[in-house]
XYZ file of C-alpha atoms in Angstrom:
453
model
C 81.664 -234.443 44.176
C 84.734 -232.758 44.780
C 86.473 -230.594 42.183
C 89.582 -232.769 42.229
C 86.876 -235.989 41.398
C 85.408 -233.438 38.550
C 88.861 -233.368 37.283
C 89.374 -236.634 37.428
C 86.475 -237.305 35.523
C 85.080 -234.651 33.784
C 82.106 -236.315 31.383
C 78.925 -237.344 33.038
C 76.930 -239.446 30.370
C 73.574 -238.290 29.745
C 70.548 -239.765 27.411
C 71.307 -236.619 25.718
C 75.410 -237.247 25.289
C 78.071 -236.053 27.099
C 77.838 -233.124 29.892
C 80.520 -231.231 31.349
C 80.724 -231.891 35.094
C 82.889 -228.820 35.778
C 81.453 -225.447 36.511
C 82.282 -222.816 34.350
C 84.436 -221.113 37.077
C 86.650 -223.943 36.820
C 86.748 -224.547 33.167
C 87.591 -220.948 32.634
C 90.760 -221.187 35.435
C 91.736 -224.558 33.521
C 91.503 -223.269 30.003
C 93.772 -220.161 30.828
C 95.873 -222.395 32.898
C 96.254 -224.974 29.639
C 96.790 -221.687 27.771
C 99.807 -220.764 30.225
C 101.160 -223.990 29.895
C 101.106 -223.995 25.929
C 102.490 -220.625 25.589
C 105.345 -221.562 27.935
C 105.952 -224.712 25.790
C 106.347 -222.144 22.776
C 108.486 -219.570 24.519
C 110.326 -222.120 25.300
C 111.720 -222.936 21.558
C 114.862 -221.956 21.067
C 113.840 -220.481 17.878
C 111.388 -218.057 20.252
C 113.965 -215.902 22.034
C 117.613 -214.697 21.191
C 118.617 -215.586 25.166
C 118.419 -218.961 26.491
C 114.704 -219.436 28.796
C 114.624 -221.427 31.497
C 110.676 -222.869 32.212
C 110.170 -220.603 35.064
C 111.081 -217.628 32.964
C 109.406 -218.913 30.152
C 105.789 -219.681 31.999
C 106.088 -216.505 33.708
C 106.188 -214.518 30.653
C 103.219 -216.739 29.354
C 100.869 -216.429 32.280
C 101.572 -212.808 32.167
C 100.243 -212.873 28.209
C 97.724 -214.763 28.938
C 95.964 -212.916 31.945
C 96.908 -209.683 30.217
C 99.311 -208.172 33.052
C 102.498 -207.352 31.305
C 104.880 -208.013 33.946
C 108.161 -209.517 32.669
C 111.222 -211.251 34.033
C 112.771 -210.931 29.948
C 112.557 -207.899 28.517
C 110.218 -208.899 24.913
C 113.061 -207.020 22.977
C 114.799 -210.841 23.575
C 112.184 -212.348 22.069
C 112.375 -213.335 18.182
C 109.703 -212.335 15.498
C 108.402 -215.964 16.249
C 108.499 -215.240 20.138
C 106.525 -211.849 19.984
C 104.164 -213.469 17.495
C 103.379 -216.083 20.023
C 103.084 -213.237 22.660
C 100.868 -211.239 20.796
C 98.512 -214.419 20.107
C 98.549 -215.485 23.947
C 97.583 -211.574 24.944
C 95.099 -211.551 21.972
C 93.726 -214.775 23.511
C 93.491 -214.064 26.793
C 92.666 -210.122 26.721
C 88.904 -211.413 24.579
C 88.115 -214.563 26.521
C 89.276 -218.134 25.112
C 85.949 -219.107 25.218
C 84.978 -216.253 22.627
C 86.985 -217.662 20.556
C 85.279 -221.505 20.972
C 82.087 -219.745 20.673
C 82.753 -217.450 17.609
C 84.125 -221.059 15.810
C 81.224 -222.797 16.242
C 79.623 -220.089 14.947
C 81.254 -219.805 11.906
C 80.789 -223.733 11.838
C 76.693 -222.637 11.650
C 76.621 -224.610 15.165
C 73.774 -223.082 17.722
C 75.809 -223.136 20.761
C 75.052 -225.430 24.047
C 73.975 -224.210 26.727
C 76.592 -225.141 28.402
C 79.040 -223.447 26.423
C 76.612 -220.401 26.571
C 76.923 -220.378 30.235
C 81.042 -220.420 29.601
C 80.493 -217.352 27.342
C 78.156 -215.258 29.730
C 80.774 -215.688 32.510
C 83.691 -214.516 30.220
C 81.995 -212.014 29.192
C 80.401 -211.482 32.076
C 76.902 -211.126 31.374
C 74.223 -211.950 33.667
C 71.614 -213.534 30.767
C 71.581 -215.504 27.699
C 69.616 -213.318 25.317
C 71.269 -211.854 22.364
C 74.621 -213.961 22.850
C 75.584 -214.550 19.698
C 75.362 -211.076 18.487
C 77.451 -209.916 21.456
C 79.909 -213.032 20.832
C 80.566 -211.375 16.795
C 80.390 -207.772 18.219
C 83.109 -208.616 20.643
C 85.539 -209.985 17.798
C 84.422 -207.747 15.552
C 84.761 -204.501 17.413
C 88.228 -205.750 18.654
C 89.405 -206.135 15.143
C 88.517 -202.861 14.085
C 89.562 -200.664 16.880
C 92.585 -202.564 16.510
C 93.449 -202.065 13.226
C 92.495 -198.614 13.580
C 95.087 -198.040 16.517
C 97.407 -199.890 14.704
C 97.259 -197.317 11.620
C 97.416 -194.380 13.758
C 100.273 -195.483 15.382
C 102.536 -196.397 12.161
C 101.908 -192.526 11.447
C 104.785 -192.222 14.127
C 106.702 -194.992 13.799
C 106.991 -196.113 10.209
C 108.826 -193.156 9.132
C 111.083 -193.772 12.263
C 111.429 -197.862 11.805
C 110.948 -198.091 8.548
C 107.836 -199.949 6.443
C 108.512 -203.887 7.992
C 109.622 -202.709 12.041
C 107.076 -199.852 11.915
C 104.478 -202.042 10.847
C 104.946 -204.882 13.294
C 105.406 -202.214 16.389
C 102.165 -200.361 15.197
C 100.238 -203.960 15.416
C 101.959 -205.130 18.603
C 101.357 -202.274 20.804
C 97.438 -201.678 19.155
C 96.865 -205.311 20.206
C 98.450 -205.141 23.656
C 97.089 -201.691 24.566
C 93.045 -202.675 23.836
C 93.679 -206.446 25.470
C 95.420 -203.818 28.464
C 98.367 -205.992 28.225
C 100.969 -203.762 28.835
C 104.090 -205.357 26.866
C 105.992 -203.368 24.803
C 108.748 -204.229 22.282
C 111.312 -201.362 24.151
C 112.545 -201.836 27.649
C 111.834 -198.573 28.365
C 107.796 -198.718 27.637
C 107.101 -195.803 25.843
C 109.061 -193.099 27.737
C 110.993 -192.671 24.602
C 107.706 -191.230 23.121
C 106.464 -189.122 26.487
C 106.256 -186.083 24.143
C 104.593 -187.870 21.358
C 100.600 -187.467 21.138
C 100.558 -189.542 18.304
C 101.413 -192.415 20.365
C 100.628 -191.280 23.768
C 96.778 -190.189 23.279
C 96.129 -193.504 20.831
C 97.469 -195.889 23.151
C 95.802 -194.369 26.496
C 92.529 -194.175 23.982
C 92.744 -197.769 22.908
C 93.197 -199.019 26.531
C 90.483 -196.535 28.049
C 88.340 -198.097 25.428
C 88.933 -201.848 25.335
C 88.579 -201.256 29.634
C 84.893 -200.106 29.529
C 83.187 -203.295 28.766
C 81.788 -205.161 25.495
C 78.504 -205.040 27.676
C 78.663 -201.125 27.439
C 80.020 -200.486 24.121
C 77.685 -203.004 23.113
C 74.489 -200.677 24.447
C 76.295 -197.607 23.058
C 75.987 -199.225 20.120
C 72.566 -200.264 20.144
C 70.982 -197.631 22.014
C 72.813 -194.427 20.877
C 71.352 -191.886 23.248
C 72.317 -190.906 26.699
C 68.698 -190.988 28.144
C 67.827 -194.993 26.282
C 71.508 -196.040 27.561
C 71.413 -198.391 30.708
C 72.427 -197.692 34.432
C 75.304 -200.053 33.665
C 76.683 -197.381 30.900
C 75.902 -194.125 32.205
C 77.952 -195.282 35.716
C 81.396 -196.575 33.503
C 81.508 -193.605 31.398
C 80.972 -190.738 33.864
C 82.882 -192.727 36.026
C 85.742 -193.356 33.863
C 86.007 -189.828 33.047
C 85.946 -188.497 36.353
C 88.129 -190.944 37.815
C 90.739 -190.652 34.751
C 90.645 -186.280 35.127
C 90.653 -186.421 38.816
C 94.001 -188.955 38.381
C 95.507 -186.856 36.203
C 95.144 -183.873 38.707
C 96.462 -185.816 41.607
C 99.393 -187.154 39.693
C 100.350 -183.665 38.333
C 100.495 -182.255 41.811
C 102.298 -185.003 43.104
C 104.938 -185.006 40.505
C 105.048 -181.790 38.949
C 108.642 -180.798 40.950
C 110.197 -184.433 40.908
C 112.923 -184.202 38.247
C 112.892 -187.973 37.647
C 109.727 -187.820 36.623
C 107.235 -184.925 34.812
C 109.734 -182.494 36.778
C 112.586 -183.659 34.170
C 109.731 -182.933 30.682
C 111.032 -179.116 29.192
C 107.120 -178.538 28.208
C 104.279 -178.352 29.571
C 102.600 -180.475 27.315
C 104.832 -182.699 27.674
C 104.446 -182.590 31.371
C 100.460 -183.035 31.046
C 100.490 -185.930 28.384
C 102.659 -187.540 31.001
C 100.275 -186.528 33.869
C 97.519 -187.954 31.815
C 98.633 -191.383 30.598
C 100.599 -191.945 34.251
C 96.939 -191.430 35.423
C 95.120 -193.721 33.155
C 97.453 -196.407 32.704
C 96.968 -198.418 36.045
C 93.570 -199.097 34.611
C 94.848 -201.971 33.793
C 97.095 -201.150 30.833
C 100.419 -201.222 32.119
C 101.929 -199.072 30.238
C 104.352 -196.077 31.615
C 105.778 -192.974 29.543
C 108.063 -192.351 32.827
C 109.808 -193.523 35.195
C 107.729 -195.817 37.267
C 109.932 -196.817 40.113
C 111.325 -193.295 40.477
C 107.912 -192.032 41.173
C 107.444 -190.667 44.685
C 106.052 -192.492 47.569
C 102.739 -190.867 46.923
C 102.043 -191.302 43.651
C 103.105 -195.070 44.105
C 99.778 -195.268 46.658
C 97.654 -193.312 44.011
C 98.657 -195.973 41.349
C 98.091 -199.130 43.584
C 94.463 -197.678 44.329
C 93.887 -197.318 40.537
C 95.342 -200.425 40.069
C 93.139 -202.013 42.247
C 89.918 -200.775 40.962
C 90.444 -201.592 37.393
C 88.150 -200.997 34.312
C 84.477 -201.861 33.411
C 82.947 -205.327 34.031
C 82.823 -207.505 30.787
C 85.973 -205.701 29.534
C 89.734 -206.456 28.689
C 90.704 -205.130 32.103
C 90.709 -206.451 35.308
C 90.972 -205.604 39.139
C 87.479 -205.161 41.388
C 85.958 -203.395 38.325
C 85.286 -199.489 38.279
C 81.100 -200.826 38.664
C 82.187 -202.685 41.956
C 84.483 -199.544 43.176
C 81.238 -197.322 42.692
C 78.397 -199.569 44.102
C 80.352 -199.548 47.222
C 80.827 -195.501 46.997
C 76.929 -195.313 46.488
C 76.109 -197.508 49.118
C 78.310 -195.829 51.705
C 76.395 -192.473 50.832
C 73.244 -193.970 50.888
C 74.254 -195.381 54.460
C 75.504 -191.338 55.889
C 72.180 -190.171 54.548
C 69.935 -192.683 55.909
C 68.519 -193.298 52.204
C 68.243 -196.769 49.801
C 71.462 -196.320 46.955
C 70.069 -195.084 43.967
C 71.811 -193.956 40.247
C 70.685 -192.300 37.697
C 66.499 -193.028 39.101
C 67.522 -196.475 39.782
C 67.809 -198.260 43.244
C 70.691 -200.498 43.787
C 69.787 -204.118 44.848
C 70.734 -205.684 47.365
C 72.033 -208.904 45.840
C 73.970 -206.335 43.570
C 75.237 -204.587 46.845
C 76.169 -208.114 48.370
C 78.429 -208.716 45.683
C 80.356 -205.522 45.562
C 81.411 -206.063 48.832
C 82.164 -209.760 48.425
C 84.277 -208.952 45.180
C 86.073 -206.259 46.878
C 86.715 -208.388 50.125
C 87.909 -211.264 47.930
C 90.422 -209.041 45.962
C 91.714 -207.348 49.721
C 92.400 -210.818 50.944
C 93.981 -211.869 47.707
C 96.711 -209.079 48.128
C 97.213 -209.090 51.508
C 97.976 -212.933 51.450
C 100.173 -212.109 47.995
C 101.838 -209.327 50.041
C 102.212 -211.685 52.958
C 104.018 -214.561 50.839
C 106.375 -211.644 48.930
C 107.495 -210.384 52.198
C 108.538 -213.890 53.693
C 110.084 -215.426 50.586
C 111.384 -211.542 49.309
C 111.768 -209.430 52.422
C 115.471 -208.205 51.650
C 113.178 -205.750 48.757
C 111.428 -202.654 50.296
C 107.967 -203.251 51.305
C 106.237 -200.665 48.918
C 107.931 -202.229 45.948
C 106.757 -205.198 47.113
C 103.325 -203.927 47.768
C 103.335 -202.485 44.570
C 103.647 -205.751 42.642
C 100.954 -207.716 44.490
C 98.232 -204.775 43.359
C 99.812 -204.997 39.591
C 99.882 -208.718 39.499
C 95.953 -209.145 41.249
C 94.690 -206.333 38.877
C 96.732 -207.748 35.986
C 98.146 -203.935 35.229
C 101.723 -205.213 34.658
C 103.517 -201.671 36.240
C 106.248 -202.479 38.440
C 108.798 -200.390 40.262
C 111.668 -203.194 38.827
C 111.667 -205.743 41.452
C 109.808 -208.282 38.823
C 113.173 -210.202 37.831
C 114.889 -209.803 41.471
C 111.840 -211.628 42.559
C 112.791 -215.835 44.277
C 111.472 -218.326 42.325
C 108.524 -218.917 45.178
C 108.019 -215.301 45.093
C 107.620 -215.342 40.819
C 105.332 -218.218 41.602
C 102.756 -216.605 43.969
C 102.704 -213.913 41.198
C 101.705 -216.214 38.790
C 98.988 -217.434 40.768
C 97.649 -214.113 41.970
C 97.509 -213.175 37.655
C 95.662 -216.068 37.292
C 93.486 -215.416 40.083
C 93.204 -211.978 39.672
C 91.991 -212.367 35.915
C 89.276 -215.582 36.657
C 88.635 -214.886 40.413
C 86.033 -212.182 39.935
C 84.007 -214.023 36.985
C 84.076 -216.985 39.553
C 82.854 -215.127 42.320
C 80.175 -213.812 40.355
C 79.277 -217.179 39.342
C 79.073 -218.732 42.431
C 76.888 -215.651 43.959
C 74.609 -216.146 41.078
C 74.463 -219.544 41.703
C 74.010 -219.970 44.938
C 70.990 -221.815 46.773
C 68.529 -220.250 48.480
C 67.470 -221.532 51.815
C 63.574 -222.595 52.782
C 63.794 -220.503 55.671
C 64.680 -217.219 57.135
C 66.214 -216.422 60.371
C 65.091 -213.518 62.835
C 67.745 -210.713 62.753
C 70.630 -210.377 65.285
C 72.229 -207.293 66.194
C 76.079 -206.590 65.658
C 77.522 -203.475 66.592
C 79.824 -201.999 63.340
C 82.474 -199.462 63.804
């Protein structure tokens, strides 16, 4: 049966009841797609937004909620107290998984959940078994919360005595919710440039991003396990990884911009200059925030972003992109390849259904920006190709940085963005489904040879 004939008719009648003929792939892509559509229904209230929304500009700013990117065609300083409240639910939403939220209901309801609805969880969450779901369901909510509300208080250090109790408040919340769902929106225009020399705000947001991108999975067996010799391959590989990608960033993007006087050339300190450094280094994973300029950042530093952009954070996390696990399987594999030897971390071998994947995920998310970039450069080609380039990585890894083409965009161009953010945040979970899935033949077939490289 087709998916279209799924769609069409969704209930299969069982002895048992009702069963879901959808896979969970596609229930996930239609539930954030229903999510889109409902958010853009709200935006679209007059009483939402101090400008006049049309439904393209409206949806767009939904979708982007919803898959957690954070590009914008309205700046969210037009949007009303109701209009940022429906923002903030929509990235809230979207950033923990709808079905999370399904799940964690019927299990305040006392309701042991279906299997089928288990199967919806473990794929938003992205775990590979069924064991221990509920507890990592309530950990997930739970942990968000907190760290959340932590963030939030942290931040209102800074800004209440600058806004005021009621505007210091709400900004606290809003940017502690968007920066651990990696959103990206902010209340100012700007970002947070305005606070480039602020650690208060600059080292809790980058920390509540860097944490809601490792992975419920991981913070999950932190939690648990508590040791660094009883954590899990999974673990140790996402936080050495995250640190060494995030300080080896932060070099590269120093060098690169030390001297350009639009950028950390222009900061008086050098603090300043490093907290810069440091959160334009960690922010493409996927957070979308920027504390400078980001289209007046040179040529190289663009490329250096896009590749960050396109790796993302942890699998089973609030980010997006290939996942940092997927960027270093393929590392390991290609040094186990030079040396002749079977991949291996940490005194574990790599499988090879594990290696298959990598390179299917990462070959999926090439061809999905390529044929983004492609359709940008025939409905958009009067923008420069980089900027355009640019966009397609921050709309497939849902990052939400943009060198300011966003709202210049045609309305096919806006479109094929909106696609590649919803394809960009369900894709991955749906490859991964459909690998794990997948049939095994009866037979086997005698190798061929094909020469590589």
């Amino acid at each position: 049966m087709s998916f279209w004939q799924r769609l069409s008719r969704p209930w299969r009648h069982t002895p048992h009841g009702r069963v879901l003929r959808l896979s969970p792939p596609e229930t996930l892509l239609l539930g954030f797609t229903l999510l889109c559509l409902i958010g853009g229904g709200l935006l679209r209230l007059p009483m939402a937004a101090t400008v006049t929304l049309d439904w393209q500009e409206a949806l767009f700013t939904a979708t982007s909620a919803v898959t957690v990117t954070g590009l914008a065609v309205v700046d969210t300083s037009a949007f009303t107290p109701f209009g940022q409240v429906v923002l903030l639910a929509l990235i809230q939403i979207g950033g923990l998984g709808f079905m999370t939220f399904g799940a964690l209901t019927l299990l305040l309801l006392g309701a042991r959940l279906p299997l089928q609805q288990q199967n919806l969880v473990r794929e938003a969450l992205g775990e590979t078994s069924l064991g221990e779901l509920s507890q990592l369901v309530r950990l997930v909510v739970a942990f968000a919360v907190l760290v959340e509300a932590v963030g939030a208080g942290l931040l209102a250090l800074h800004w209440v005595p600058e806004l005021g109790w009621s505007r210091g408040l709400w900004a606290s919340l809003f940017h502690a919710v968007s920066a651990f769902n990696n959103a990206g929106f902010s209340l100012w225009p700007d970002s947070l440039t305005r606070d480039v020399g602020t650690p208060l705000v600059t080292l809790v947001v980058s920390s509540l991003f860097i944490v809601g991108g490792l992975g419920f999975v991981v913070i999950s067996d932190i939690r648990e396990k508590r040791r660094w010799g009883r954590f899990s391959m999974q673990t140790k590989i996402v936080l050495c990884a995250t640190l060494a990608i995030n300080l080896v960033a932060m070099a590269a993007m120093a060098a690169l911009e030390w001297h350009n006087p639009a950028t950390l050339g222009g900061l008086e300190s050098l603090g300043d200059k490093l907290q810069a450094a440091w959160f334009q280094a960690v922010t493409p994973r996927t957070a979308g925030f920027n504390s400078v300029d980001t289209a007046a950042m040179s040529d190289a530093s663009s490329l250096l972003t896009m590749l960050l952009m396109f790796i993302g954070g942890g699998a089973s996390s609030t980010a997006s992109g290939i996942k940092l696990t997927t960027f270093i399987v393929l590392l390991l594999v290609a040094r186990a390849f030079l040396r002749g030897t079977q991949p291996t971390a940490y005194g574990r071998a790599i499988g090879e259904q594990t290696v298959m994947k990598a390179v299917a995920v990462a070959l999926a998310g090439v061809a999905l920006v390529f044929v983004t970039l492609l359709v940008l450069c025939i409905t958009d080609g009067r923008l420069a190709f980089l900027d355009l380039a640019f966009e397609s990585v921050s709309a497939f890894g849902t990052v939400g940085l943009s060198r300011g083409i966003t709202n210049e965009l045609s309305l096919p161009g806006q479109w094929m963005l909106m696609l590649t953010m919803l394809l960009g945040r369900v894709g991955p979970l749906s490859l991964g489904y459909f690998l794990a899935t997948r049939r095994t033949r009866g037979m086997r077939y005698a190798e061929g040879h094909i020469q590589i490289g």
